PDB file of C-alpha atoms and ligand atoms in Angstrom:
ATOM      1  CA  MET P  92       8.060  -8.686  -3.100  1.00 63.00           C
ATOM      2  CA  TYR P  93       6.717 -10.396   0.009  1.00 76.00           C
ATOM      3  CA  ILE P  94       6.535  -9.068   3.510  1.00 87.00           C
ATOM      4  CA  GLY P  95       9.996  -9.324   5.099  1.00 86.00           C
ATOM      5  CA  SER P  96       9.121  -8.751   8.764  1.00 92.00           C
ATOM      6  CA  VAL P  97       6.402  -8.996  11.403  1.00 94.00           C
ATOM      7  CA  SER P  98       6.995  -5.426  12.611  1.00 93.00           C
ATOM      8  CA  THR P  99       4.948  -2.362  11.641  1.00 92.00           C
ATOM      9  CA  LYS P 100       7.066  -2.171   8.479  1.00 92.00           C
ATOM     10  CA  GLY P 101       5.885  -5.644   7.452  1.00 95.00           C
ATOM     11  CA  LEU P 102       2.343  -4.798   8.489  1.00 97.00           C
ATOM     12  CA  ASN P 103       2.140  -1.725   6.238  1.00 97.00           C
ATOM     13  CA  HIS P 104       3.725  -3.780   3.483  1.00 96.00           C
ATOM     14  CA  LEU P 105       0.578  -5.938   3.380  1.00 97.00           C
ATOM     15  CA  ILE P 106      -1.291  -2.927   2.023  1.00 98.00           C
ATOM     16  CA  TYR P 107       1.414  -2.200  -0.547  1.00 97.00           C
ATOM     17  CA  GLU P 108       1.321  -5.784  -1.867  1.00 96.00           C
ATOM     18  CA  ILE P 109      -2.407  -5.466  -2.567  1.00 97.00           C
ATOM     19  CA  VAL P 110      -2.100  -1.906  -3.905  1.00 98.00           C
ATOM     20  CA  ASP P 111       0.724  -3.016  -6.231  1.00 97.00           C
ATOM     21  CA  ASN P 112      -1.630  -5.516  -7.885  1.00 97.00           C
ATOM     22  CA  ALA P 113      -4.072  -2.700  -8.574  1.00 98.00           C
ATOM     23  CA  VAL P 114      -1.175  -0.580  -9.897  1.00 97.00           C
ATOM     24  CA  ASP P 115      -0.226  -3.462 -12.213  1.00 96.00           C
ATOM     25  CA  GLU P 116      -3.798  -3.377 -13.521  1.00 97.00           C
ATOM     26  CA  HIS P 117      -3.326   0.358 -14.101  1.00 98.00           C
ATOM     27  CA  LEU P 118      -0.039  -0.285 -15.935  1.00 97.00           C
ATOM     28  CA  ALA P 119      -1.859  -2.870 -18.053  1.00 96.00           C
ATOM     29  CA  GLY P 120      -4.126   0.012 -19.118  1.00 98.00           C
ATOM     30  CA  PHE P 121      -7.395  -0.893 -17.395  1.00 98.00           C
ATOM     31  CA  CYS P 122      -7.526   0.873 -14.016  1.00 98.00           C
ATOM     32  CA  SER P 123      -7.728   4.630 -13.404  1.00 98.00           C
ATOM     33  CA  GLU P 124      -8.581   4.753  -9.709  1.00 98.00           C
ATOM     34  CA  ILE P 125      -7.484   2.959  -6.544  1.00 98.00           C
ATOM     35  CA  GLN P 126      -9.215   3.392  -3.203  1.00 98.00           C
ATOM     36  CA  VAL P 127      -7.433   2.570   0.078  1.00 98.00           C
ATOM     37  CA  THR P 128      -9.388   2.628   3.344  1.00 98.00           C
ATOM     38  CA  LEU P 129      -8.178   1.990   6.884  1.00 98.00           C
ATOM     39  CA  GLU P 130     -11.320   0.594   8.525  1.00 97.00           C
ATOM     40  CA  LYS P 131     -12.569   0.996  12.099  1.00 96.00           C
ATOM     41  CA  ASP P 132     -12.084  -2.719  12.905  1.00 97.00           C
ATOM     42  CA  GLY P 133      -8.355  -2.511  12.065  1.00 97.00           C
ATOM     43  CA  SER P 134      -8.721  -4.035   8.605  1.00 98.00           C
ATOM     44  CA  ALA P 135      -7.733  -2.396   5.316  1.00 98.00           C
ATOM     45  CA  THR P 136      -9.756  -2.245   2.113  1.00 98.00           C
ATOM     46  CA  VAL P 137      -8.158  -1.797  -1.295  1.00 98.00           C
ATOM     47  CA  SER P 138     -10.351  -1.347  -4.340  1.00 98.00           C
ATOM     48  CA  ASP P 139      -9.702  -0.730  -8.036  1.00 98.00           C
ATOM     49  CA  ASN P 140     -11.786  -0.114 -11.147  1.00 98.00           C
ATOM     50  CA  GLY P 141      -9.821  -2.478 -13.370  1.00 98.00           C
ATOM     51  CA  ARG P 142     -11.092  -5.542 -15.210  1.00 98.00           C
ATOM     52  CA  GLY P 143     -11.467  -7.596 -12.029  1.00 98.00           C
ATOM     53  CA  VAL P 144      -9.464 -10.744 -11.321  1.00 97.00           C
ATOM     54  CA  PRO P 145     -10.617 -13.454 -13.777  1.00 97.00           C
ATOM     55  CA  VAL P 146     -13.296 -15.659 -12.187  1.00 97.00           C
ATOM     56  CA  ASP P 147     -13.633 -18.247 -14.933  1.00 96.00           C
ATOM     57  CA  MET P 148     -12.956 -21.956 -14.487  1.00 94.00           C
ATOM     58  CA  HIS P 149      -9.303 -22.877 -14.416  1.00 90.00           C
ATOM     59  CA  GLN P 150      -7.796 -26.381 -14.868  1.00 79.00           C
ATOM     60  CA  LYS P 151      -9.236 -28.889 -12.346  1.00 74.00           C
ATOM     61  CA  GLY P 152     -12.546 -27.197 -11.687  1.00 90.00           C
ATOM     62  CA  VAL P 153     -11.517 -24.204  -9.595  1.00 95.00           C
ATOM     63  CA  SER P 154     -12.149 -20.519 -10.255  1.00 97.00           C
ATOM     64  CA  ALA P 155      -9.014 -18.694 -11.454  1.00 95.00           C
ATOM     65  CA  ALA P 156      -9.583 -16.071  -8.744  1.00 96.00           C
ATOM     66  CA  ARG P 157      -9.507 -18.740  -6.014  1.00 96.00           C
ATOM     67  CA  LEU P 158      -6.112 -19.877  -7.333  1.00 95.00           C
ATOM     68  CA  VAL P 159      -4.750 -16.328  -7.332  1.00 95.00           C
ATOM     69  CA  TYR P 160      -5.558 -15.980  -3.608  1.00 97.00           C
ATOM     70  CA  THR P 161      -4.581 -19.480  -2.446  1.00 96.00           C
ATOM     71  CA  THR P 162      -1.482 -20.382  -4.468  1.00 93.00           C
ATOM     72  CA  LEU P 163       1.863 -19.326  -3.029  1.00 89.00           C
ATOM     73  CA  HIS P 164       4.377 -18.734  -5.793  1.00 78.00           C
ATOM     74  CA  ALA P 165       8.096 -19.202  -5.361  1.00 61.00           C
ATOM     75  CA  GLY P 166       8.763 -15.979  -7.235  1.00 48.00           C
ATOM     76  CA  GLY P 167       8.248 -14.216 -10.501  1.00 47.00           C
ATOM     77  CA  LYS P 168       4.848 -14.097 -12.095  1.00 50.00           C
ATOM     78  CA  PHE P 169       1.834 -16.328 -12.298  1.00 57.00           C
ATOM     79  CA  ASP P 170       3.186 -18.781 -14.853  1.00 59.00           C
ATOM     80  CA  ASP P 171      -0.024 -19.448 -16.735  1.00 59.00           C
ATOM     81  CA  SER P 172      -0.164 -18.565 -20.413  1.00 59.00           C
ATOM     82  CA  ALA P 173      -3.993 -18.248 -20.318  1.00 60.00           C
ATOM     83  CA  TYR P 174      -3.709 -14.746 -18.821  1.00 60.00           C
ATOM     84  CA  LYS P 175      -0.445 -13.554 -20.331  1.00 53.00           C
ATOM     85  CA  THR P 176      -1.336  -9.960 -21.063  1.00 48.00           C
ATOM     86  CA  SER P 177       0.785  -7.447 -22.945  1.00 45.00           C
ATOM     87  CA  GLY P 178       2.344  -6.324 -19.670  1.00 47.00           C
ATOM     88  CA  GLY P 179       2.632  -9.836 -18.284  1.00 49.00           C
ATOM     89  CA  LEU P 180       2.265  -8.235 -14.866  1.00 59.00           C
ATOM     90  CA  HIS P 181       0.176  -8.873 -11.758  1.00 76.00           C
ATOM     91  CA  GLY P 182       2.081  -9.746  -8.651  1.00 70.00           C
ATOM     92  CA  VAL P 183       1.816 -12.845  -6.594  1.00 82.00           C
ATOM     93  CA  GLY P 184       1.541 -11.103  -3.229  1.00 93.00           C
ATOM     94  CA  SER P 185      -2.224 -11.543  -2.768  1.00 96.00           C
ATOM     95  CA  SER P 186      -1.866 -15.120  -1.496  1.00 96.00           C
ATOM     96  CA  VAL P 187       0.857 -14.060   0.948  1.00 96.00           C
ATOM     97  CA  VAL P 188      -1.296 -11.297   2.417  1.00 97.00           C
ATOM     98  CA  ASN P 189      -4.181 -13.787   2.563  1.00 97.00           C
ATOM     99  CA  ALA P 190      -2.117 -16.330   4.509  1.00 97.00           C
ATOM    100  CA  LEU P 191      -1.135 -13.623   7.030  1.00 97.00           C
ATOM    101  CA  SER P 192      -4.690 -12.354   7.547  1.00 98.00           C
ATOM    102  CA  THR P 193      -7.295 -13.408  10.106  1.00 98.00           C
ATOM    103  CA  TYR P 194      -9.754 -12.908   7.293  1.00 98.00           C
ATOM    104  CA  MET P 195      -9.678 -11.727   3.705  1.00 98.00           C
ATOM    105  CA  ASP P 196     -12.834 -10.818   1.841  1.00 98.00           C
ATOM    106  CA  VAL P 197     -12.737 -10.475  -1.942  1.00 98.00           C
ATOM    107  CA  LYS P 198     -15.369  -8.983  -4.234  1.00 98.00           C
ATOM    108  CA  ILE P 199     -14.813  -9.083  -7.970  1.00 98.00           C
ATOM    109  CA  SER P 200     -17.079  -7.120 -10.313  1.00 98.00           C
ATOM    110  CA  ARG P 201     -16.909  -8.669 -13.747  1.00 98.00           C
ATOM    111  CA  ASP P 202     -19.194  -9.965 -16.491  1.00 97.00           C
ATOM    112  CA  GLY P 203     -22.238  -8.193 -14.981  1.00 98.00           C
ATOM    113  CA  PHE P 204     -21.953  -9.736 -11.505  1.00 98.00           C
ATOM    114  CA  VAL P 205     -20.277  -9.244  -8.144  1.00 98.00           C
ATOM    115  CA  HIS P 206     -18.398 -12.470  -7.357  1.00 98.00           C
ATOM    116  CA  HIS P 207     -17.556 -13.179  -3.724  1.00 98.00           C
ATOM    117  CA  ASP P 208     -14.829 -15.096  -1.939  1.00 98.00           C
ATOM    118  CA  ARG P 209     -13.683 -15.172   1.672  1.00 98.00           C
ATOM    119  CA  TYR P 210     -10.765 -16.729   3.548  1.00 98.00           C
ATOM    120  CA  GLU P 211      -9.622 -17.195   7.137  1.00 98.00           C
ATOM    121  CA  ARG P 212      -5.838 -17.370   7.563  1.00 98.00           C
ATOM    122  CA  GLY P 213      -5.667 -18.141   3.861  1.00 98.00           C
ATOM    123  CA  ILE P 214      -8.212 -20.956   3.905  1.00 98.00           C
ATOM    124  CA  PRO P 215     -11.408 -20.548   1.847  1.00 98.00           C
ATOM    125  CA  VAL P 216     -14.612 -20.434   3.903  1.00 98.00           C
ATOM    126  CA  ILE P 217     -16.977 -20.025   0.941  1.00 97.00           C
ATOM    127  CA  GLU P 218     -18.180 -23.089  -0.928  1.00 97.00           C
ATOM    128  CA  LEU P 219     -17.708 -22.955  -4.689  1.00 97.00           C
ATOM    129  CA  GLU P 220     -20.760 -23.508  -6.884  1.00 96.00           C
ATOM    130  CA  ASP P 221     -19.813 -25.854  -9.733  1.00 95.00           C
ATOM    131  CA  GLY P 222     -16.233 -24.726  -9.163  1.00 95.00           C
ATOM    132  CA  LEU P 223     -17.082 -21.038  -9.449  1.00 97.00           C
ATOM    133  CA  LEU P 224     -17.410 -18.222  -6.911  1.00 98.00           C
ATOM    134  CA  PRO P 225     -20.954 -17.416  -5.801  1.00 98.00           C
ATOM    135  CA  LYS P 226     -22.514 -14.280  -7.319  1.00 98.00           C
ATOM    136  CA  ILE P 227     -23.832 -11.925  -4.639  1.00 98.00           C
ATOM    137  CA  GLY P 228     -25.230  -9.199  -6.867  1.00 98.00           C
ATOM    138  CA  LYS P 229     -25.447  -7.618 -10.280  1.00 98.00           C
ATOM    139  CA  THR P 230     -23.324  -4.701 -11.452  1.00 98.00           C
ATOM    140  CA  ARG P 231     -22.406  -2.788 -14.572  1.00 98.00           C
ATOM    141  CA  LYS P 232     -18.994  -1.916 -13.137  1.00 98.00           C
ATOM    142  CA  THR P 233     -15.759  -3.893 -13.143  1.00 98.00           C
ATOM    143  CA  GLY P 234     -12.978  -4.081 -10.573  1.00 98.00           C
ATOM    144  CA  THR P 235     -11.510  -5.847  -7.570  1.00 98.00           C
ATOM    145  CA  THR P 236     -12.073  -5.108  -3.864  1.00 98.00           C
ATOM    146  CA  VAL P 237      -9.996  -6.769  -1.147  1.00 98.00           C
ATOM    147  CA  ASN P 238     -10.666  -6.297   2.579  1.00 98.00           C
ATOM    148  CA  PHE P 239      -8.269  -7.974   5.019  1.00 98.00           C
ATOM    149  CA  LEU P 240      -7.449  -8.021   8.743  1.00 98.00           C
ATOM    150  CA  PRO P 241      -3.784  -8.752   9.574  1.00 98.00           C
ATOM    151  CA  ASP P 242      -3.306 -11.800  11.820  1.00 98.00           C
ATOM    152  CA  ASP P 243      -2.432 -10.596  15.346  1.00 97.00           C
ATOM    153  CA  THR P 244      -0.779 -13.941  16.155  1.00 97.00           C
ATOM    154  CA  ILE P 245       1.803 -13.224  13.446  1.00 97.00           C
ATOM    155  CA  PHE P 246       2.330  -9.448  13.585  1.00 97.00           C
ATOM    156  CA  GLU P 247       3.797  -7.816  16.708  1.00 95.00           C
ATOM    157  CA  LYS P 248       1.719  -4.706  16.072  1.00 95.00           C
ATOM    158  CA  THR P 249      -1.475  -4.587  14.015  1.00 96.00           C
ATOM    159  CA  LYS P 250      -2.199  -0.853  13.777  1.00 97.00           C
ATOM    160  CA  PHE P 251      -1.350   0.475  10.308  1.00 98.00           C
ATOM    161  CA  LYS P 252       0.755   3.662  10.366  1.00 97.00           C
ATOM    162  CA  ALA P 253      -1.285   6.169   8.365  1.00 97.00           C
ATOM    163  CA  GLU P 254       1.641   8.557   7.777  1.00 97.00           C
ATOM    164  CA  GLU P 255       3.779   5.819   6.191  1.00 97.00           C
ATOM    165  CA  VAL P 256       0.902   4.460   4.108  1.00 98.00           C
ATOM    166  CA  LYS P 257       0.008   7.958   2.881  1.00 97.00           C
ATOM    167  CA  SER P 258       3.611   8.727   1.968  1.00 96.00           C
ATOM    168  CA  ARG P 259       3.904   5.499  -0.051  1.00 97.00           C
ATOM    169  CA  LEU P 260       0.577   6.129  -1.803  1.00 98.00           C
ATOM    170  CA  HIS P 261       1.677   9.663  -2.676  1.00 97.00           C
ATOM    171  CA  GLU P 262       4.921   8.309  -4.181  1.00 96.00           C
ATOM    172  CA  THR P 263       2.901   5.764  -6.151  1.00 98.00           C
ATOM    173  CA  ALA P 264       0.771   8.609  -7.493  1.00 98.00           C
ATOM    174  CA  TYR P 265       3.889  10.538  -8.605  1.00 97.00           C
ATOM    175  CA  LEU P 266       5.148   7.433 -10.418  1.00 97.00           C
ATOM    176  CA  ASN P 267       1.774   6.919 -12.162  1.00 98.00           C
ATOM    177  CA  PRO P 268       0.625  10.340 -13.422  1.00 98.00           C
ATOM    178  CA  ASN P 269      -2.646   9.024 -14.886  1.00 98.00           C
ATOM    179  CA  LEU P 270      -3.676   7.229 -11.712  1.00 98.00           C
ATOM    180  CA  LYS P 271      -5.877   8.633  -8.952  1.00 98.00           C
ATOM    181  CA  ILE P 272      -5.407   7.181  -5.469  1.00 98.00           C
ATOM    182  CA  VAL P 273      -8.013   7.924  -2.809  1.00 98.00           C
ATOM    183  CA  PHE P 274      -7.088   7.387   0.851  1.00 98.00           C
ATOM    184  CA  ASP P 275      -9.546   7.271   3.760  1.00 98.00           C
ATOM    185  CA  ASP P 276      -8.741   6.704   7.415  1.00 97.00           C
ATOM    186  CA  LYS P 277     -11.985   5.835   9.188  1.00 97.00           C
ATOM    187  CA  ARG P 278     -10.352   4.661  12.403  1.00 97.00           C
ATOM    188  CA  ASP P 279     -10.657   7.491  14.894  1.00 87.00           C
ATOM    189  CA  GLY P 280     -13.885   9.453  14.879  1.00 82.00           C
ATOM    190  CA  SER P 281     -13.513  11.916  12.036  1.00 77.00           C
ATOM    191  CA  VAL P 282     -12.558  10.500   8.655  1.00 84.00           C
ATOM    192  CA  GLU P 283      -9.404  11.622   6.915  1.00 94.00           C
ATOM    193  CA  HIS P 284      -9.945  11.807   3.160  1.00 97.00           C
ATOM    194  CA  ILE P 285      -7.062  12.501   0.759  1.00 97.00           C
ATOM    195  CA  VAL P 286      -6.906  12.287  -3.035  1.00 98.00           C
ATOM    196  CA  TYR P 287      -3.480  11.701  -4.563  1.00 98.00           C
ATOM    197  CA  HIS P 288      -3.268  12.627  -8.240  1.00 98.00           C
ATOM    198  CA  GLU P 289       0.022  13.937  -9.643  1.00 97.00           C
ATOM    199  CA  PRO P 290      -0.360  14.572 -13.396  1.00 97.00           C
ATOM    200  CA  GLU P 291       3.114  16.180 -13.466  1.00 95.00           C
ATOM    201  CA  GLY P 292       4.673  12.867 -12.444  1.00 95.00           C
ATOM    202  CA  ILE P 293       8.214  12.672 -11.096  1.00 93.00           C
ATOM    203  CA  ILE P 294       8.924  16.246 -12.232  1.00 93.00           C
ATOM    204  CA  GLY P 295       6.264  17.323  -9.756  1.00 90.00           C
ATOM    205  CA  PHE P 296       7.853  15.053  -7.160  1.00 92.00           C
ATOM    206  CA  ILE P 297      11.214  16.836  -7.495  1.00 91.00           C
ATOM    207  CA  GLN P 298       9.487  20.235  -7.445  1.00 89.00           C
ATOM    208  CA  ASP P 299       7.668  19.291  -4.251  1.00 88.00           C
ATOM    209  CA  LEU P 300      10.925  18.057  -2.680  1.00 89.00           C
ATOM    210  CA  ASN P 301      12.654  21.299  -3.677  1.00 86.00           C
ATOM    211  CA  ARG P 302       9.832  23.425  -2.306  1.00 88.00           C
ATOM    212  CA  LYS P 303      11.302  22.756   1.132  1.00 80.00           C
ATOM    213  CA  LYS P 304      14.871  23.557   0.106  1.00 80.00           C
ATOM    214  CA  GLU P 305      17.073  26.329  -1.244  1.00 72.00           C
ATOM    215  CA  VAL P 306      17.541  26.112  -5.021  1.00 70.00           C
ATOM    216  CA  LEU P 307      21.152  25.304  -6.006  1.00 71.00           C
ATOM    217  CA  HIS P 308      20.915  25.414  -9.821  1.00 74.00           C
ATOM    218  CA  ASP P 309      18.554  25.607 -12.775  1.00 75.00           C
ATOM    219  CA  PRO P 310      16.751  22.442 -13.922  1.00 71.00           C
ATOM    220  CA  VAL P 311      18.961  19.951 -15.787  1.00 76.00           C
ATOM    221  CA  TYR P 312      16.110  17.727 -16.936  1.00 72.00           C
ATOM    222  CA  PHE P 313      13.810  18.785 -19.747  1.00 66.00           C
ATOM    223  CA  LYS P 314      10.446  17.108 -20.248  1.00 65.00           C
ATOM    224  CA  GLY P 315       9.994  15.603 -23.702  1.00 68.00           C
ATOM    225  CA  GLY P 316      13.564  14.516 -24.384  1.00 59.00           C
ATOM    226  CA  SER P 317      17.190  14.636 -23.347  1.00 54.00           C
ATOM    227  CA  ARG P 318      19.513  17.495 -24.243  1.00 49.00           C
ATOM    228  CA  ARG P 319      23.115  17.426 -25.197  1.00 51.00           C
ATOM    229  CA  ASP P 320      24.942  20.738 -25.620  1.00 51.00           C
TER     230      ASP P 320
HETATM  231  C1  28F E 738      -7.572  -4.551  -4.851  1.00 62.73           C
HETATM  232  C2  28F E 738      -6.370  -5.110  -5.503  1.00 62.73           C
HETATM  233  O1  28F E 738      -5.643  -7.140  -7.209  1.00 62.73           O
HETATM  234  N1  28F E 738      -6.481  -6.005  -8.993  1.00 62.73           N
HETATM  235  C3  28F E 738      -6.272  -6.931  -9.966  1.00 62.73           C
HETATM  236  C4  28F E 738      -6.456  -7.895 -11.970  1.00 62.73           C
HETATM  237  C5  28F E 738      -6.840  -8.144 -13.278  1.00 62.73           C
HETATM  238  C6  28F E 738      -6.416  -9.304 -13.885  1.00 62.73           C
HETATM  239  C7  28F E 738      -5.633 -10.184 -13.144  1.00 62.73           C
HETATM  240  C8  28F E 738      -5.670  -8.836 -11.307  1.00 62.73           C
HETATM  241  C9  28F E 738      -4.086 -14.631 -13.092  1.00 62.73           C
HETATM  242  C10 28F E 738      -2.716 -14.951 -13.396  1.00 62.73           C
HETATM  243  C11 28F E 738      -3.163 -13.148 -14.679  1.00 62.73           C
HETATM  244  C12 28F E 738      -8.101  -9.407 -15.717  1.00 62.73           C
HETATM  245  N2  28F E 738      -8.477  -9.710 -16.983  1.00 62.73           N
HETATM  246  N3  28F E 738      -6.525  -5.123  -6.911  1.00 62.73           N
HETATM  247  C13 28F E 738      -6.177  -6.168  -7.685  1.00 62.73           C
HETATM  248  N4  28F E 738      -6.785  -6.840 -11.183  1.00 62.73           N
HETATM  249  N5  28F E 738      -5.260  -9.964 -11.879  1.00 62.73           N
HETATM  250  S1  28F E 738      -5.338  -8.348  -9.728  1.00 62.73           S
HETATM  251  O2  28F E 738      -5.236 -11.321 -13.722  1.00 62.73           O
HETATM  252  C14 28F E 738      -4.582 -12.286 -12.933  1.00 62.73           C
HETATM  253  C15 28F E 738      -4.364 -13.392 -13.826  1.00 62.73           C
HETATM  254  O3  28F E 738      -2.150 -13.863 -14.069  1.00 62.73           O
HETATM  255  C16 28F E 738      -6.810  -9.599 -15.276  1.00 62.73           C
HETATM  256  C17 28F E 738      -7.559 -10.190 -17.821  1.00 62.73           C
HETATM  257  N6  28F E 738      -6.283 -10.400 -17.443  1.00 62.73           N
HETATM  258  C18 28F E 738      -5.916 -10.100 -16.187  1.00 62.73           C
END
């Protein structure tokens, strides 16, 4: 939870906070694919094919999505019963990343439209229309796309470390065997394109760790249940 430092570690963590929200949408049962792109201008884009952050009107005439990205929470979850799903998940890190970004651009595909919002250092720069986000297009898809540029007056370094990001995304794929994570690094000339999908889950993770090492003993974990001899 939250960022923890203004070093490269904290910088990369911005991506993980946004990715974790997409993973929560996967855990809720609605998202099968997450796309992470390191863009040429130094920003990062994270996209999922979940339900899309709710855009409907919330309490005093503001879109629910706007509240998600502008309300800093002390901890725990968004404490509104209107969206209490079975999982009760969805992190509160989006607003933190927003506050630490020179800009954050949000596109939400939901209810047949692409809804748009944009912030600079956490402050909205798009005017709401009757309290709701403007629609910038039609779509039959659903999902959330967040593009953000880390604030260089806050972070000591602003170049994401691809190797660390890739390693974390790969681990996330091992932990979520039904999730596909696509990584693209568009920063220097040729694009790096990697698909992380690990249907074998953490068993595959251990196997891949062991691949580099000498085997000491036979497996002690059996898929499908525990064993007691
Ligand atoms: C690119 C990063 O952030 N994906 C997300 C959802 C979906 C819902 C949601 C998110 C406000 C308070 C509940 C949709 N429909 N990807 C993302 N996908 N947040 S973040 O809800 C946030 C609500 O808590 C969602 C019905 N319920 C929840």
